[in-house]
Coordinates of C-alpha atoms in Angstrom, one line a residue:
M749 CA 27.8 9.3 13.5
N750 CA 25.9 12.6 12.9
D751 CA 22.7 13.4 14.9
A752 CA 20.5 12.1 12.1
D753 CA 22.2 8.8 12.1
N754 CA 22.5 8.6 15.8
D755 CA 18.7 8.5 16.2
W756 CA 17.0 8.2 19.6
R757 CA 15.1 5.1 18.4
M758 CA 18.3 3.0 18.0
Q759 CA 18.9 -0.1 20.1
D760 CA 21.3 0.7 22.9
V761 CA 24.9 1.4 21.8
Q762 CA 28.1 0.4 23.3
Y763 CA 31.7 1.8 23.3
L764 CA 35.0 0.1 22.8
T765 CA 36.9 -0.2 26.1
E766 CA 40.3 -0.4 24.3
D767 CA 41.7 0.0 20.8
W768 CA 40.5 -2.6 18.3
V769 CA 42.1 -3.7 15.0
S770 CA 39.8 -5.1 12.3
P771 CA 41.0 -8.6 11.3
W772 CA 39.5 -7.9 7.8
T773 CA 40.8 -4.5 6.9
G774 CA 43.5 -3.8 9.5
A775 CA 41.9 -0.5 10.4
V776 CA 42.2 0.7 14.0
S777 CA 39.2 1.8 16.0
P778 CA 40.3 3.8 19.0
K779 CA 39.0 3.3 22.6
G780 CA 35.7 5.0 23.1
T781 CA 34.5 4.4 19.5
Q782 CA 30.7 3.8 19.4
I783 CA 29.6 0.3 18.5
T784 CA 26.3 0.3 16.6
L785 CA 24.3 -2.8 15.9
Q786 CA 22.9 -3.4 12.4
S787 CA 20.2 -5.3 10.6
I788 CA 20.9 -6.6 7.1
T789 CA 18.3 -7.6 4.6
Q790 CA 19.1 -9.5 1.4
L791 CA 16.9 -7.5 -1.0
T792 CA 18.1 -9.4 -4.2
K793 CA 20.8 -11.9 -4.9
K794 CA 23.3 -9.0 -5.5
K795 CA 22.0 -6.3 -3.1
Q796 CA 21.8 -6.0 0.7
L797 CA 20.1 -3.3 2.6
I798 CA 21.8 -2.3 5.9
I799 CA 20.1 -0.3 8.6
V800 CA 21.0 0.5 12.2
L801 CA 19.1 -1.9 14.5
P802 CA 16.1 -0.1 16.0
N803 CA 14.7 -0.6 19.5
A804 CA 11.2 -2.1 19.0
T805 CA 9.6 -0.4 22.0
A806 CA 10.9 3.0 20.8
I807 CA 9.7 2.7 17.2
C808 CA 6.3 1.4 18.3
L809 CA 5.8 4.2 20.8
S810 CA 7.0 6.7 18.3
A811 CA 4.6 5.4 15.7
S812 CA 1.7 5.5 18.2
K813 CA 2.5 9.1 19.2
R814 CA 2.8 10.2 15.6
A815 CA -0.6 8.6 14.7
W816 CA -2.3 10.1 17.7
K817 CA -1.0 13.6 16.9
E818 CA -2.2 13.3 13.3
A819 CA -5.6 12.2 14.6
H820 CA -5.7 15.2 17.0
S821 CA -4.9 17.5 14.1
I822 CA -7.7 16.2 12.0
R823 CA -10.2 16.5 14.8
Q824 CA -8.9 20.0 15.7
A825 CA -9.3 21.2 12.1
S826 CA -13.0 20.1 12.2
N827 CA -13.6 22.2 15.3
I828 CA -16.0 19.6 16.7
D829 CA -14.8 20.1 20.3
K830 CA -14.9 23.9 20.4
T831 CA -18.2 24.6 18.7
L832 CA -21.4 25.0 20.9
K833 CA -23.6 23.3 18.3
K834 CA -25.5 20.2 19.6
E835 CA -24.7 18.2 16.4
V836 CA -21.3 18.3 14.9
R837 CA -19.5 16.6 12.0
F838 CA -16.0 16.4 10.6
N839 CA -15.3 18.5 7.5
S840 CA -15.7 15.5 5.3
T841 CA -16.4 11.7 5.5
A842 CA -12.8 11.1 4.5
E843 CA -11.5 13.1 7.5
S844 CA -13.7 11.2 9.9
F845 CA -12.3 7.9 8.5
D846 CA -8.7 9.3 8.6
Y847 CA -9.3 10.1 12.3
L848 CA -10.5 6.6 13.0
E849 CA -7.5 5.0 11.1
R850 CA -5.0 7.1 13.0
S851 CA -6.6 6.4 16.3
I852 CA -6.6 2.6 15.6
E853 CA -2.9 2.8 14.5
S854 CA -2.0 4.6 17.7
I855 CA -3.7 2.0 19.9
I856 CA -2.2 -1.0 18.1
M857 CA 1.3 0.4 18.1
A858 CA 1.0 1.4 21.8
F859 CA 0.0 -2.1 22.8
T860 CA 2.7 -3.6 20.6
A861 CA 5.3 -1.4 22.3
L862 CA 4.4 -3.0 25.6
E863 CA 4.7 -6.5 24.1
A864 CA 8.1 -5.6 22.8
F865 CA 9.2 -4.0 26.1
V866 CA 8.3 -6.9 28.3
N867 CA 9.8 -9.5 26.0
E868 CA 13.0 -7.5 25.6
N869 CA 13.5 -7.1 29.4
I870 CA 13.0 -10.7 30.5
P871 CA 16.5 -12.0 31.0
D872 CA 17.6 -14.7 28.6
D873 CA 18.4 -17.1 31.5
F874 CA 15.3 -16.4 33.6
E875 CA 13.0 -19.3 34.5
Y876 CA 9.4 -18.8 35.5
H877 CA 7.8 -21.4 37.8
T878 CA 4.0 -21.7 37.4
H879 CA 1.3 -24.4 37.8
K880 CA -0.3 -25.8 34.6
K881 CA -3.9 -24.7 34.4
G882 CA -6.2 -27.0 36.3
Q883 CA -3.3 -29.1 37.5
D884 CA -1.0 -29.3 40.5
V885 CA 2.0 -30.0 38.2
L886 CA 4.7 -27.3 38.4
E887 CA 5.9 -26.1 35.0
I888 CA 9.2 -24.3 34.5
M889 CA 9.3 -22.0 31.6
G890 CA 12.3 -20.5 29.9
K891 CA 12.3 -17.2 28.1
K892 CA 11.1 -18.6 24.7
D893 CA 8.1 -20.3 26.3
I894 CA 7.3 -17.2 28.3
E895 CA 7.3 -15.1 25.2
R896 CA 5.1 -17.5 23.3
K897 CA 2.7 -19.0 25.9
L898 CA 1.9 -16.3 28.5
S899 CA -0.4 -13.4 28.1
L900 CA 0.8 -9.8 28.4
D901 CA -1.2 -9.5 31.6
E902 CA 0.9 -12.3 33.2
K903 CA 4.2 -11.0 31.9
L904 CA 3.6 -7.5 33.2
S905 CA 2.0 -8.4 36.6
L906 CA 4.0 -11.5 37.5
V907 CA 6.9 -12.5 35.2
L908 CA 8.8 -9.2 34.8
P909 CA 8.4 -8.2 38.4
A910 CA 9.8 -11.5 39.5
A911 CA 12.7 -11.2 37.0
K912 CA 13.5 -7.7 38.2
N913 CA 12.7 -8.4 41.9
I914 CA 10.3 -5.5 42.2
D915 CA 6.6 -5.0 43.1
S916 CA 3.9 -5.8 40.6
P917 CA 2.2 -2.9 38.8
K918 CA -1.1 -4.5 39.2
G919 CA -3.5 -2.3 41.1
S920 CA -1.6 0.9 40.3
K921 CA -2.7 3.8 38.2
C922 CA -0.6 2.7 35.3
W923 CA -2.3 -0.8 35.4
Q924 CA -5.7 0.9 35.0
G925 CA -4.4 2.7 32.0
Y926 CA -3.0 -0.5 30.6
N927 CA -6.3 -2.3 31.1
D928 CA -8.1 0.5 29.2
L929 CA -5.6 0.2 26.4
K930 CA -5.9 -3.6 26.3
K931 CA -9.7 -3.5 26.2
I932 CA -9.9 -1.1 23.2
R933 CA -7.1 -3.0 21.4
N934 CA -8.9 -6.3 21.8
R935 CA -12.1 -4.8 20.5
I936 CA -10.2 -3.7 17.4
V937 CA -8.3 -6.9 16.8
H938 CA -11.4 -9.1 17.6
M939 CA -14.0 -6.8 16.1
K940 CA -17.6 -8.1 16.7
K941 CA -20.6 -7.5 14.5
E942 CA -22.3 -5.3 17.0
D943 CA -19.3 -2.9 16.8
R944 CA -19.8 -2.4 13.1
R945 CA -23.5 -1.6 12.8
S946 CA -25.3 1.6 12.4
S947 CA -26.3 2.9 15.9
G948 CA -27.6 5.8 18.0
P949 CA -25.7 7.3 20.9
E950 CA -27.4 4.8 23.3
I951 CA -25.4 1.9 21.9
P952 CA -21.7 1.9 22.9
T953 CA -20.0 0.8 19.7
L954 CA -16.3 0.7 19.0
W955 CA -16.6 3.7 16.8
Q956 CA -18.0 5.7 19.7
K957 CA -15.2 4.6 22.0
L958 CA -12.6 5.8 19.5
F959 CA -13.8 9.4 19.9
K960 CA -13.4 9.3 23.7
L961 CA -9.9 8.0 24.2
N962 CA -6.9 8.9 26.3
A963 CA -3.6 9.1 24.5
P964 CA -2.6 5.4 23.9
Y965 CA 1.1 6.1 23.8
D966 CA 0.9 7.7 27.2
Q967 CA -0.9 4.7 28.7
A968 CA 1.9 2.4 27.3
K969 CA 4.7 4.8 28.4
D970 CA 3.3 4.9 32.0
M971 CA 3.7 1.2 32.3
V972 CA 7.2 1.3 30.8
D973 CA 8.1 4.0 33.3
F974 CA 6.9 1.9 36.2
F975 CA 9.6 -0.7 35.4
I976 CA 12.3 1.6 34.4
K977 CA 12.0 3.8 37.5
R978 CA 12.6 0.6 39.5
S979 CA 15.5 -0.6 37.4
E980 CA 19.2 0.1 37.8
L981 CA 19.8 1.2 34.2
E982 CA 17.7 3.4 31.9
P983 CA 17.7 2.5 28.2
R984 CA 19.2 5.2 26.0
W985 CA 16.0 5.5 23.9
H986 CA 13.9 6.2 27.1
S987 CA 16.0 9.1 28.4
E988 CA 16.0 10.7 24.9
Y989 CA 12.3 10.1 24.5
N990 CA 11.7 12.0 27.7
E991 CA 13.9 14.9 26.4
R992 CA 11.9 15.3 23.2
K993 CA 9.2 18.0 23.2
T994 CA 7.3 16.8 20.2

């Protein structure tokens, strides 16, 4: 595969440990050949779309980073941070809305990246023992129930550390960043009336918060790093993400 096809956002690839003969074509793939997973969509009765399988954490982090950089460019073009004026505006209403849209996209994608990461890294055969709320009954959850029933807080602070036999990130710097990301994400997803009204600077609405953010993709990546640094293997996408300068 060329570099464009061998994209860093691919799901981890594997390599043949010995020569392999296709039972369908008889073609021989030599030892060391890269095995690439695919996703196939039936577009119509006669047409299938084939793509290389992406890593969900990677594409969500990438989307978050791209949206954040676009928001930063819009803000920079309006010069609102450099000017000494006491009242500032974007160059147009459209640009201010574009900034908000990109910021929201970045937040949602960053949070989704964490959801994808934790669910992907819980082993298929892992069982989580917990007490049912308000009861002394012990409940044993398999991976599917963990994914569906538990909050991201519990997965990150208890489940994944137990599955990987490492310390919990709770109380660490990356946990504070995650909490900040979660709060703003929840305000967006569960938007209240008070966050949509006209207001002065004394009322802390969602819109005000969106102009005073830390980079959401960095907050998500810090949490991912916490686990990967304590794991035996580093995903391919993670090492290549760290090598990218843009």
